[in-house]
Amino acid sequence: MQKYFTTPIYYVNDVPHIGHAYCTLATDTLARYWRQRLGAENVWFLTGTDENSQKTVDAAAKAGQPIEAYLDEMAAQWRAAWDDIGISYDDFIRTTEDRHLAIVHELFQTIFDKGDIYKGTYKGLYCTGCEAFKTEQELDEHGHCPAHKRVPDQLEEDNYFFRLSAYEDKLLAFYQQNPNWLQPESRRNEIVSFIKSGLQDVSVSRETAEFGISLPMDPQHKVYVWFDALINYYSAIKNTDQESFWGHVEHIIGKDITRFHCVIWPAMLMSAGVSLPQGAFGHGFFTIDGTKMSKSLGNVVSPVEVSERFGSDGLRAGLLSSFEFGNDGDFSMSQLEDFYNSKLAGGVGNLFNRVIVLLHKFMDGTAPETNRCEDAKQLEAKFDALIEGKKLKGAYDFFFATVDVANQRLNETEVWKLAKVDREAATEIFTELYGYLEFLTHMAETLLPESAPKMKAMLGGDGKVGEAEILFLRQ
Ligand code: MSP
C-alpha cells in the first residue's frame, strides 16, 4: 500500500499564520502515522507555494521588490516556517518552477485538444483577494466580496473557458459511485447539491494578468491561477520516481477551497484522461478568541512564535486537540497555555519522568521485560481507527486518557512504597507502567513527534532505562 498526502499550496503575499499551520500540521500527522505503518518509502507528503497570483504581484510592488526576488524570499520563509514547526514534507513545490510549468502546458493542451477549452469573452466581476470570478449573488449587501470586504474588479476581456458544464452528470455519477470520496459528509452534501444546481463553464485564462504561466496556444494570455495551482499535485510527481503515488493521492484542504478541489479539479482530470484522486478532506476553520483572524484586527498568530514558546509539539497538540478535524472551532493562547501545563507538562511529561526516576531508584535502572501494556492490541486498534478515520482530536483525547490511566495506576498502587517491601509485586506494577510508556511513545511518533525520540531515549535499551528527562517545562 502507498499513501500520498497533499496540503493546499499557500499564497505567498504574506507569511504563514496558524490557520495555514493547522492544515499543514494535520496533514503532517497523517503522513507520520502512515510512515510508521507502511515504511517511509511508501508515503509521500507534498506542500508548497502558489506563486502565479495577482496578490503576489501586488505584494511585491508594495514591498518595492522585483517579483522574482520577492517570490524567492517568501517561498524560503514559508519553507523555513514549516521546518521550524517540524513539518516532515517530502517535497515542496513552487508553481514558478519549470517542472510545474511543463505539466501545466501539457494538461492545458490536452484539455484544449479535447475541445473542452474554448475562447470567449468574460464580462463580470473578479476578486483578487479570492483570485476568483464572482457573481452578483455571491456579494454582500454592500456589493463587497464577503471574505475580503471590497468591491470586486469589473472585468471585460477575452478569456479561454473550460467546459465545466459538460461534466455535471459525470461528476454526479462519480460522487454516487464514490460516496466516501469527499469527507466529512457535510462537505460532500454541499458539493453534490452545488453540482446539482447546475455548473457553468469557467474562465481559465487572464488576458490582463501581469504574471503567470502563458497559454501554450496563445502566449498573450496567462493561465488562471487556480487552474495552474490545482495541477501542482500532479506536476510534482509526474515524470519522477514518485509517479506511482498518483494513484494514492488524498487532498487535505480547508472548507473554503472545496469547490475548486472537488468540482473543477476532478472535471479537469476527467477531461485530461488522468485518474482521479483517492479522496479529499475539507477541514473547518477556527477563530481566535471567538473572532475571525485578520490583519486589520491585529489578532493574527504566528505558528513560529507559538512553537518557540511551547515547542512544536505544544503547537500541534494544542491546535489539533482544540476541536475535531472537519468541524469549525476556536483557539486561544490562554487555552493553549492551560493545555500545555496540564496535559503536556503535568500529564505525559510528569508520567515519564516519575516512572523513569522510580525505576532508577528502586530497580537499579532495569527496564522491565515486557513489550507493551496488557491490552496493547485493543488499545492500538482503537488508536488506529481514530487516525484512519481522521479523528485527530479523538486521537489526542485517547492519548491523554491513556496518560491519565497510567498516572492513576502509579498513584493508586503507590509502587514507591511497595518496592521497599515486596520487590516482586513492585516489578509487576513497573512492568505494567513501562508498557504504558511504550504504548504512549508509539502513539507519540504520530502525535508528538518532537518528543517521541526523547521518550524512546528514556525507555532505554539493552535492559536498562535511560536518564529521566523533563519533556515539557512548565510555563
Ligand atoms: N493558494 C490557495 C490554495 C491553492 S491549492 C491548489 C489558497 N491559499 S491560502 O494561502 O489562502 O490558504 C488557504 C488554506 O489555509 C485553507 O484552505 C485552510 O486550509 C487554511 N486556513 C486559512 N485560514 C484558516 C483558519 N482560520 N482556520 C483553518 N484553516 C485556515 O487558498
Coordinates of C-alpha atoms and ligand atoms in Angstrom, one line a residue:
M1 CA 0.0 0.0 0.0
Q2 CA 1.1 3.6 -0.7
K3 CA -0.2 6.9 0.5
Y4 CA 0.3 10.4 -0.9
F5 CA -0.9 13.4 1.1
T6 CA -1.1 17.0 0.0
T7 CA -1.8 20.3 1.6
P8 CA -3.1 23.3 -0.3
I9 CA -0.2 25.3 -1.8
Y10 CA -0.2 28.6 0.0
Y11 CA -0.2 32.2 -1.3
V12 CA 3.0 34.0 -0.6
N13 CA 1.7 37.5 -0.3
D14 CA 2.2 37.2 3.4
V15 CA 3.9 34.9 6.0
P16 CA 2.1 31.8 7.4
H17 CA -0.4 32.1 10.2
I18 CA -1.7 29.4 12.4
G19 CA -4.7 28.8 10.1
H20 CA -2.2 27.6 7.5
A21 CA -0.2 25.8 10.0
Y22 CA -3.3 23.9 11.2
C23 CA -3.9 22.3 7.8
T24 CA -0.2 21.6 7.3
L25 CA 0.2 20.0 10.8
A26 CA -2.9 17.9 10.3
T27 CA -1.5 16.6 7.0
D28 CA 1.8 16.0 8.7
T29 CA 0.2 13.9 11.4
L30 CA -1.4 11.7 8.8
A31 CA 1.9 11.3 6.9
R32 CA 3.8 10.4 10.0
Y33 CA 1.2 7.8 11.1
W34 CA 1.3 6.1 7.7
R35 CA 5.1 6.2 7.5
Q36 CA 5.2 4.3 10.8
R37 CA 2.7 1.7 9.4
L38 CA 3.9 1.4 5.8
G39 CA 7.5 2.5 5.9
A40 CA 8.7 5.9 4.8
E41 CA 9.3 4.8 1.2
N42 CA 5.5 4.2 0.8
V43 CA 4.4 7.6 1.9
W44 CA 4.8 10.9 0.0
F45 CA 3.9 14.2 1.5
L46 CA 3.7 17.4 -0.6
T47 CA 3.3 21.0 0.3
G48 CA 4.3 24.2 -1.4
T49 CA 3.6 27.7 -2.5
D50 CA 1.1 29.2 -5.0
E51 CA 3.0 32.0 -6.7
N52 CA 1.4 32.9 -10.0
S53 CA -1.1 35.1 -8.4
Q54 CA -2.0 38.8 -8.8
K55 CA -1.9 39.1 -5.0
T56 CA 1.8 38.3 -5.1
V57 CA 2.4 40.8 -7.8
D58 CA 0.7 43.4 -5.7
A59 CA 2.6 42.4 -2.6
A60 CA 6.0 42.5 -4.4
A61 CA 5.2 46.0 -5.7
K62 CA 4.2 47.1 -2.2
A63 CA 7.5 45.7 -0.9
G64 CA 9.3 47.6 -3.7
Q65 CA 10.9 44.4 -4.8
P66 CA 11.3 42.7 -8.2
I67 CA 8.8 39.9 -8.4
E68 CA 11.3 37.0 -8.7
A69 CA 13.3 38.2 -5.7
Y70 CA 10.2 38.7 -3.7
L71 CA 8.9 35.2 -4.5
D72 CA 12.3 33.5 -3.7
E73 CA 12.4 35.3 -0.4
M74 CA 8.8 34.5 0.6
A75 CA 8.9 30.8 -0.6
A76 CA 12.0 30.5 1.6
Q77 CA 10.2 32.0 4.5
W78 CA 7.3 29.5 4.2
R79 CA 9.7 26.6 3.9
A80 CA 11.6 27.8 6.9
A81 CA 8.4 28.2 8.9
W82 CA 7.4 24.6 8.1
D83 CA 10.9 23.4 9.1
D84 CA 10.7 25.3 12.4
I85 CA 7.4 23.7 13.4
G86 CA 8.5 20.2 12.4
I87 CA 6.6 19.6 9.1
S88 CA 8.0 16.4 7.6
Y89 CA 7.2 17.2 3.9
D90 CA 8.9 15.1 1.3
D91 CA 8.6 17.7 -1.4
F92 CA 7.9 21.4 -1.6
I93 CA 6.6 22.6 -4.9
R94 CA 6.7 26.2 -6.1
T95 CA 4.4 27.0 -9.1
T96 CA 7.1 29.1 -10.6
E97 CA 9.3 26.1 -11.1
D98 CA 9.9 24.7 -14.6
R99 CA 8.8 21.2 -13.6
H100 CA 5.3 22.7 -12.8
L101 CA 5.1 24.8 -15.9
A102 CA 5.8 21.9 -18.2
I103 CA 2.9 19.8 -16.8
V104 CA 0.5 22.8 -16.8
H105 CA 1.3 23.3 -20.5
E106 CA 0.8 19.6 -21.2
L107 CA -2.6 19.4 -19.4
F108 CA -3.9 22.6 -20.8
Q109 CA -3.0 21.5 -24.3
T110 CA -4.6 18.1 -23.8
I111 CA -7.9 19.6 -22.5
F112 CA -7.8 22.2 -25.3
D113 CA -7.3 19.5 -27.9
K114 CA -10.2 17.5 -26.5
G115 CA -12.4 20.6 -27.2
D116 CA -13.0 21.3 -23.5
I117 CA -11.3 24.7 -23.6
Y118 CA -12.7 27.3 -26.0
K119 CA -12.3 31.1 -26.4
G120 CA -14.9 33.6 -25.4
T121 CA -15.4 36.9 -23.7
Y122 CA -15.6 37.2 -20.0
K123 CA -17.6 40.1 -18.7
G124 CA -18.1 40.2 -14.9
L125 CA -16.5 40.5 -11.6
Y126 CA -13.2 39.3 -10.2
C127 CA -11.9 39.4 -6.6
T128 CA -8.2 39.4 -6.4
G129 CA -8.4 38.5 -2.7
C130 CA -10.1 35.2 -3.6
E131 CA -8.4 35.0 -7.0
A132 CA -11.9 34.1 -8.2
F133 CA -14.6 35.2 -10.6
K134 CA -17.7 36.3 -8.7
T135 CA -21.4 36.5 -9.4
E136 CA -23.6 39.3 -8.0
Q137 CA -25.4 36.7 -5.8
E138 CA -22.1 36.0 -4.1
L139 CA -21.6 39.6 -2.9
D140 CA -22.9 41.1 0.3
E141 CA -25.4 43.9 0.7
H142 CA -22.7 46.5 0.0
G143 CA -21.7 44.8 -3.2
H144 CA -18.5 43.6 -1.4
C145 CA -16.8 40.2 -1.6
P146 CA -17.8 38.8 1.8
A147 CA -14.4 37.4 2.5
H148 CA -12.4 40.5 1.5
K149 CA -14.8 43.3 2.2
R150 CA -14.1 45.1 -1.0
V151 CA -15.8 45.7 -4.3
P152 CA -14.5 43.2 -6.9
D153 CA -13.0 44.4 -10.1
Q154 CA -15.2 44.8 -13.2
L155 CA -13.6 42.8 -16.0
E156 CA -14.2 42.5 -19.7
E157 CA -11.6 40.6 -21.6
D158 CA -11.1 37.7 -24.0
N159 CA -10.8 34.5 -22.0
Y160 CA -10.5 30.9 -22.5
F161 CA -13.2 28.8 -20.9
F162 CA -13.2 25.3 -19.5
R163 CA -16.4 23.4 -20.4
L164 CA -17.3 22.6 -16.8
S165 CA -20.9 22.3 -17.7
A166 CA -20.2 19.2 -19.7
Y167 CA -19.1 17.4 -16.6
E168 CA -22.2 17.8 -14.4
D169 CA -23.5 14.3 -15.0
K170 CA -20.1 12.7 -14.9
L171 CA -19.3 14.4 -11.6
L172 CA -22.7 13.4 -10.1
A173 CA -22.1 9.8 -11.2
F174 CA -18.7 9.9 -9.7
Y175 CA -20.0 11.1 -6.3
Q176 CA -22.6 8.5 -6.3
Q177 CA -20.1 5.7 -7.1
N178 CA -17.7 7.0 -4.5
P179 CA -19.8 8.1 -1.6
N180 CA -16.8 8.5 0.8
W181 CA -14.6 10.3 -1.6
L182 CA -15.1 13.7 0.0
Q183 CA -15.1 13.9 3.8
P184 CA -16.7 14.9 6.1
E185 CA -20.1 14.1 4.8
S186 CA -21.5 17.6 5.3
R187 CA -18.9 18.9 2.9
R188 CA -19.8 16.2 0.4
N189 CA -23.5 17.1 0.6
E190 CA -22.7 20.7 0.0
I191 CA -20.7 19.9 -3.1
V192 CA -23.2 17.4 -4.5
S193 CA -26.0 20.0 -4.2
F194 CA -23.8 22.6 -5.7
I195 CA -23.3 20.4 -8.8
K196 CA -27.0 19.6 -8.9
S197 CA -27.8 23.3 -9.0
G198 CA -26.1 23.4 -12.4
L199 CA -22.5 24.1 -13.5
Q200 CA -21.3 27.0 -15.6
D201 CA -18.2 27.0 -17.8
V202 CA -15.3 28.7 -16.0
S203 CA -12.8 31.1 -17.3
V204 CA -9.3 29.6 -17.2
S205 CA -7.2 32.4 -18.5
R206 CA -6.5 36.0 -17.9
E207 CA -5.7 38.4 -20.7
T208 CA -4.6 41.2 -18.5
A209 CA -2.7 39.2 -15.8
E210 CA 0.9 40.6 -15.4
F211 CA 2.4 37.5 -14.2
G212 CA 1.9 33.7 -14.5
I213 CA 2.1 30.8 -16.9
S214 CA 1.5 31.7 -20.6
L215 CA -1.0 29.6 -22.5
P216 CA 0.7 27.1 -24.8
M217 CA -1.5 28.1 -27.8
D218 CA -1.8 31.8 -27.0
P219 CA 1.1 33.2 -25.1
Q220 CA -0.5 36.7 -24.7
H221 CA -2.8 35.1 -22.1
K222 CA -1.9 33.7 -18.8
V223 CA -3.4 30.5 -17.2
Y224 CA -5.9 31.4 -14.5
V225 CA -4.1 31.0 -11.2
W226 CA -6.4 28.3 -9.8
F227 CA -6.3 26.2 -13.0
D228 CA -2.5 26.3 -12.7
A229 CA -2.4 25.8 -8.9
L230 CA -4.5 22.7 -8.8
I231 CA -2.1 21.0 -11.2
N232 CA 0.7 21.2 -8.6
Y233 CA -0.4 17.9 -7.0
Y234 CA 0.2 16.1 -10.3
S235 CA 3.1 18.1 -11.7
A236 CA 5.2 17.5 -8.5
I237 CA 5.4 13.7 -9.1
K238 CA 4.7 13.4 -12.9
N239 CA 7.8 12.0 -14.7
T240 CA 9.6 11.4 -11.5
D241 CA 10.3 8.2 -9.4
Q242 CA 7.3 9.1 -7.3
E243 CA 4.8 9.0 -10.2
S244 CA 3.2 5.8 -8.9
F245 CA 2.0 7.8 -5.8
W246 CA -0.6 9.5 -8.1
G247 CA -3.0 6.5 -7.7
H248 CA -2.9 7.1 -3.9
V249 CA -3.3 10.8 -3.5
E250 CA -5.5 12.4 -0.9
H251 CA -6.0 16.1 -0.7
I252 CA -6.3 17.8 2.7
I253 CA -7.8 21.2 2.3
G254 CA -9.8 23.8 4.1
K255 CA -13.6 24.1 3.5
D256 CA -13.1 27.5 1.7
I257 CA -11.5 25.7 -1.3
T258 CA -13.5 22.6 -1.7
R259 CA -15.3 23.7 -4.8
F260 CA -12.0 24.2 -6.6
H261 CA -10.8 20.8 -5.4
C262 CA -14.0 18.8 -5.6
V263 CA -15.7 20.2 -8.7
I264 CA -13.2 21.8 -11.0
W265 CA -10.2 19.7 -10.3
P266 CA -11.9 16.3 -10.9
A267 CA -13.5 17.6 -14.0
M268 CA -10.1 18.8 -15.3
L269 CA -8.7 15.4 -14.7
M270 CA -11.6 13.6 -16.3
S271 CA -11.1 15.8 -19.4
A272 CA -7.4 15.2 -19.5
G273 CA -7.9 11.5 -19.1
V274 CA -5.9 11.4 -15.8
S275 CA -7.2 9.2 -13.0
L276 CA -8.9 10.9 -10.1
P277 CA -7.5 11.3 -6.6
Q278 CA -8.4 8.7 -3.9
G279 CA -10.1 11.3 -1.7
A280 CA -10.3 14.7 -0.3
F281 CA -10.9 16.0 3.2
G282 CA -12.2 19.6 3.8
H283 CA -11.5 20.7 7.3
G284 CA -13.1 23.5 9.2
F285 CA -12.0 27.0 10.1
F286 CA -11.2 28.3 13.6
T287 CA -11.5 31.7 15.1
I288 CA -9.1 33.2 17.7
D289 CA -10.9 34.1 20.9
G290 CA -14.2 33.9 19.0
T291 CA -13.0 36.4 16.3
K292 CA -12.0 35.8 12.7
M293 CA -8.2 36.1 12.3
S294 CA -7.4 39.2 10.4
K295 CA -4.5 41.5 9.9
S296 CA -6.7 44.6 10.4
L297 CA -7.8 43.2 13.8
G298 CA -4.2 42.5 14.7
N299 CA -5.0 39.0 16.0
V300 CA -3.0 37.0 13.5
V301 CA -0.9 34.4 15.4
S302 CA 2.4 33.2 14.1
P303 CA 3.0 29.5 14.3
V304 CA 6.7 30.0 14.6
E305 CA 6.3 32.2 17.7
V306 CA 3.9 29.8 19.3
S307 CA 6.3 26.9 18.6
E308 CA 9.2 28.9 20.0
R309 CA 7.4 29.2 23.3
F310 CA 5.5 25.9 23.6
G311 CA 7.6 23.7 21.3
S312 CA 6.4 22.3 18.0
D313 CA 4.6 19.6 19.9
G314 CA 2.8 22.2 22.1
L315 CA 1.7 24.0 18.9
R316 CA 0.5 20.9 17.1
A317 CA -1.2 19.1 20.0
G318 CA -2.8 22.4 21.2
L319 CA -4.2 23.1 17.8
L320 CA -5.3 19.7 16.7
S321 CA -6.9 18.8 20.0
S322 CA -8.9 22.0 20.3
F323 CA -11.8 20.8 18.1
E324 CA -12.4 17.9 15.9
F325 CA -10.9 17.8 12.4
G326 CA -13.6 18.6 10.0
N327 CA -15.5 20.9 12.4
D328 CA -15.1 24.6 12.9
G329 CA -13.7 25.7 16.2
D330 CA -12.0 28.3 18.3
F331 CA -8.5 28.7 19.6
S332 CA -6.9 30.9 22.2
M333 CA -3.4 31.4 23.7
S334 CA -4.8 31.1 27.2
Q335 CA -6.4 27.8 26.3
L336 CA -3.1 26.6 24.8
E337 CA -1.2 27.6 28.0
D338 CA -3.6 25.6 30.2
F339 CA -3.5 22.7 27.8
Y340 CA 0.3 22.8 27.8
N341 CA 0.7 22.9 31.5
S342 CA -2.0 20.3 32.4
K343 CA -1.8 17.8 29.6
L344 CA 1.8 18.0 28.4
A345 CA 3.9 19.2 31.3
G346 CA 1.7 17.9 34.1
G347 CA 0.4 14.9 32.2
V348 CA 2.6 13.0 29.9
G349 CA 5.8 14.8 30.9
N350 CA 5.3 14.1 34.5
L351 CA 4.4 10.5 34.0
F352 CA 7.5 9.7 32.0
N353 CA 9.7 11.5 34.5
R354 CA 8.2 9.8 37.6
V355 CA 8.3 6.3 36.2
I356 CA 11.9 6.5 35.0
V357 CA 13.1 8.2 38.2
L358 CA 11.4 5.4 40.2
L359 CA 12.9 2.7 38.0
H360 CA 16.4 4.1 38.7
K361 CA 15.7 4.5 42.4
F362 CA 14.2 1.1 43.2
M363 CA 15.0 -1.2 40.3
D364 CA 18.7 -0.2 39.6
G365 CA 17.5 1.3 36.3
T366 CA 16.5 -2.1 35.0
A367 CA 14.0 -1.8 32.2
P368 CA 11.0 -4.2 32.7
E369 CA 10.9 -7.1 30.4
T370 CA 7.6 -6.9 28.6
N371 CA 6.6 -5.2 25.5
R372 CA 3.6 -3.1 25.8
C373 CA 0.8 -2.9 28.4
E374 CA -1.6 -5.8 28.8
D375 CA -4.4 -4.9 26.4
A376 CA -2.0 -3.3 23.9
K377 CA -3.6 -4.8 20.8
Q378 CA -7.0 -3.5 21.6
L379 CA -5.7 -0.1 22.6
E380 CA -3.6 0.1 19.4
A381 CA -6.6 -0.8 17.3
K382 CA -8.6 2.0 18.9
F383 CA -5.9 4.5 18.2
D384 CA -5.5 3.3 14.6
A385 CA -9.2 3.6 13.9
L386 CA -9.2 7.1 15.2
I387 CA -6.4 8.3 13.0
E388 CA -7.5 6.4 10.0
G389 CA -11.0 8.0 10.4
K390 CA -9.1 11.3 10.6
K391 CA -10.5 11.9 14.1
L392 CA -7.4 13.8 15.1
K393 CA -8.8 15.4 18.2
G394 CA -10.2 11.9 19.1
A395 CA -6.7 10.5 18.8
Y396 CA -5.2 13.2 21.1
D397 CA -8.0 12.7 23.6
F398 CA -7.3 9.0 23.6
F399 CA -3.6 9.6 24.1
F400 CA -4.2 11.8 27.1
A401 CA -6.8 9.5 28.5
T402 CA -4.2 6.7 28.4
V403 CA -1.7 9.1 30.2
D404 CA -4.4 9.5 32.9
V405 CA -5.0 5.8 33.3
A406 CA -1.2 5.3 33.7
N407 CA -0.9 8.1 36.2
Q408 CA -3.8 6.8 38.2
R409 CA -2.2 3.3 38.3
L410 CA 1.0 4.9 39.5
N411 CA -0.8 6.8 42.3
E412 CA -3.2 4.0 43.4
T413 CA -0.5 1.3 43.6
E414 CA 2.0 3.5 45.4
V415 CA 4.7 1.5 43.8
W416 CA 7.4 3.5 45.6
K417 CA 6.2 2.1 48.9
L418 CA 5.6 -1.4 47.5
A419 CA 9.1 -1.5 46.1
K420 CA 10.5 -1.4 49.7
V421 CA 8.5 -4.3 51.0
D422 CA 7.7 -6.5 48.0
R423 CA 10.0 -6.3 45.1
E424 CA 8.2 -9.0 43.1
A425 CA 4.8 -7.2 43.3
A426 CA 6.6 -3.9 42.5
T427 CA 8.2 -5.4 39.4
E428 CA 4.8 -6.4 38.2
I429 CA 3.5 -2.8 38.6
F430 CA 6.6 -1.3 37.0
T431 CA 6.1 -3.7 34.1
E432 CA 2.6 -2.5 33.6
L433 CA 3.6 1.1 33.8
Y434 CA 6.5 0.7 31.4
G435 CA 4.1 -0.9 29.0
Y436 CA 2.0 2.2 29.1
L437 CA 5.1 4.3 28.4
E438 CA 5.9 2.1 25.4
F439 CA 2.4 2.5 24.0
L440 CA 2.5 6.3 24.6
T441 CA 5.8 6.5 22.8
H442 CA 4.4 4.5 19.9
M443 CA 1.5 7.0 19.6
A444 CA 3.8 10.0 20.1
E445 CA 5.6 9.2 16.8
T446 CA 2.3 10.4 15.2
L447 CA 1.1 12.9 17.8
L448 CA 4.1 14.4 19.5
P449 CA 7.0 13.8 17.0
E450 CA 9.4 16.3 18.6
S451 CA 9.1 14.5 22.0
A452 CA 9.0 10.9 20.7
P453 CA 12.8 10.5 20.3
K454 CA 13.2 11.8 23.9
M455 CA 10.6 9.3 25.1
K456 CA 12.4 6.5 23.3
A457 CA 15.7 7.5 24.9
M458 CA 14.0 7.3 28.4
L459 CA 12.7 3.9 27.7
G460 CA 16.3 2.9 27.1
G461 CA 17.7 -0.3 25.6
D462 CA 19.7 -3.4 26.5
G463 CA 17.7 -4.0 29.6
K464 CA 18.4 -0.5 31.1
V465 CA 16.2 2.6 31.1
G466 CA 17.6 5.9 30.0
E467 CA 18.0 9.1 32.0
A468 CA 14.9 10.8 33.3
E469 CA 14.3 14.0 31.3
I470 CA 11.8 16.8 31.5
L471 CA 9.8 16.6 28.3
F472 CA 7.8 19.9 28.8
L473 CA 9.0 22.7 31.0
R474 CA 6.1 24.3 32.8
Q475 CA 5.2 27.8 31.6
Ligands
MSP1 N1 -3.5 29.2 -2.8 C1 -4.8 28.7 -2.5 C2 -4.8 27.2 -2.5 C3 -4.4 26.5 -3.7 S1 -4.4 24.8 -3.6 C4 -4.2 24.2 -5.2 C5 -5.1 29.2 -1.1 N2 -4.1 29.6 -0.3 S2 -4.2 30.2 1.1 O1 -2.9 30.6 1.5 O2 -5.2 31.2 1.2 O3 -4.5 29.0 2.1 C6 -5.8 28.5 2.3 C7 -5.8 27.4 3.3 O4 -5.3 27.8 4.6 C8 -7.3 27.0 3.7 O5 -7.8 26.1 2.7 C9 -7.1 26.3 5.0 O6 -6.6 25.0 4.9 C10 -6.0 27.2 5.7 N3 -6.6 28.3 6.5 C11 -6.5 29.6 6.4 N4 -7.1 30.2 7.5 C12 -7.6 29.3 8.3 C13 -8.4 29.3 9.5 N5 -8.7 30.4 10.1 N6 -8.7 28.1 10.1 C14 -8.3 26.9 9.5 N7 -7.7 26.9 8.3 C15 -7.3 28.0 7.7 O7 -6.3 29.3 -0.8

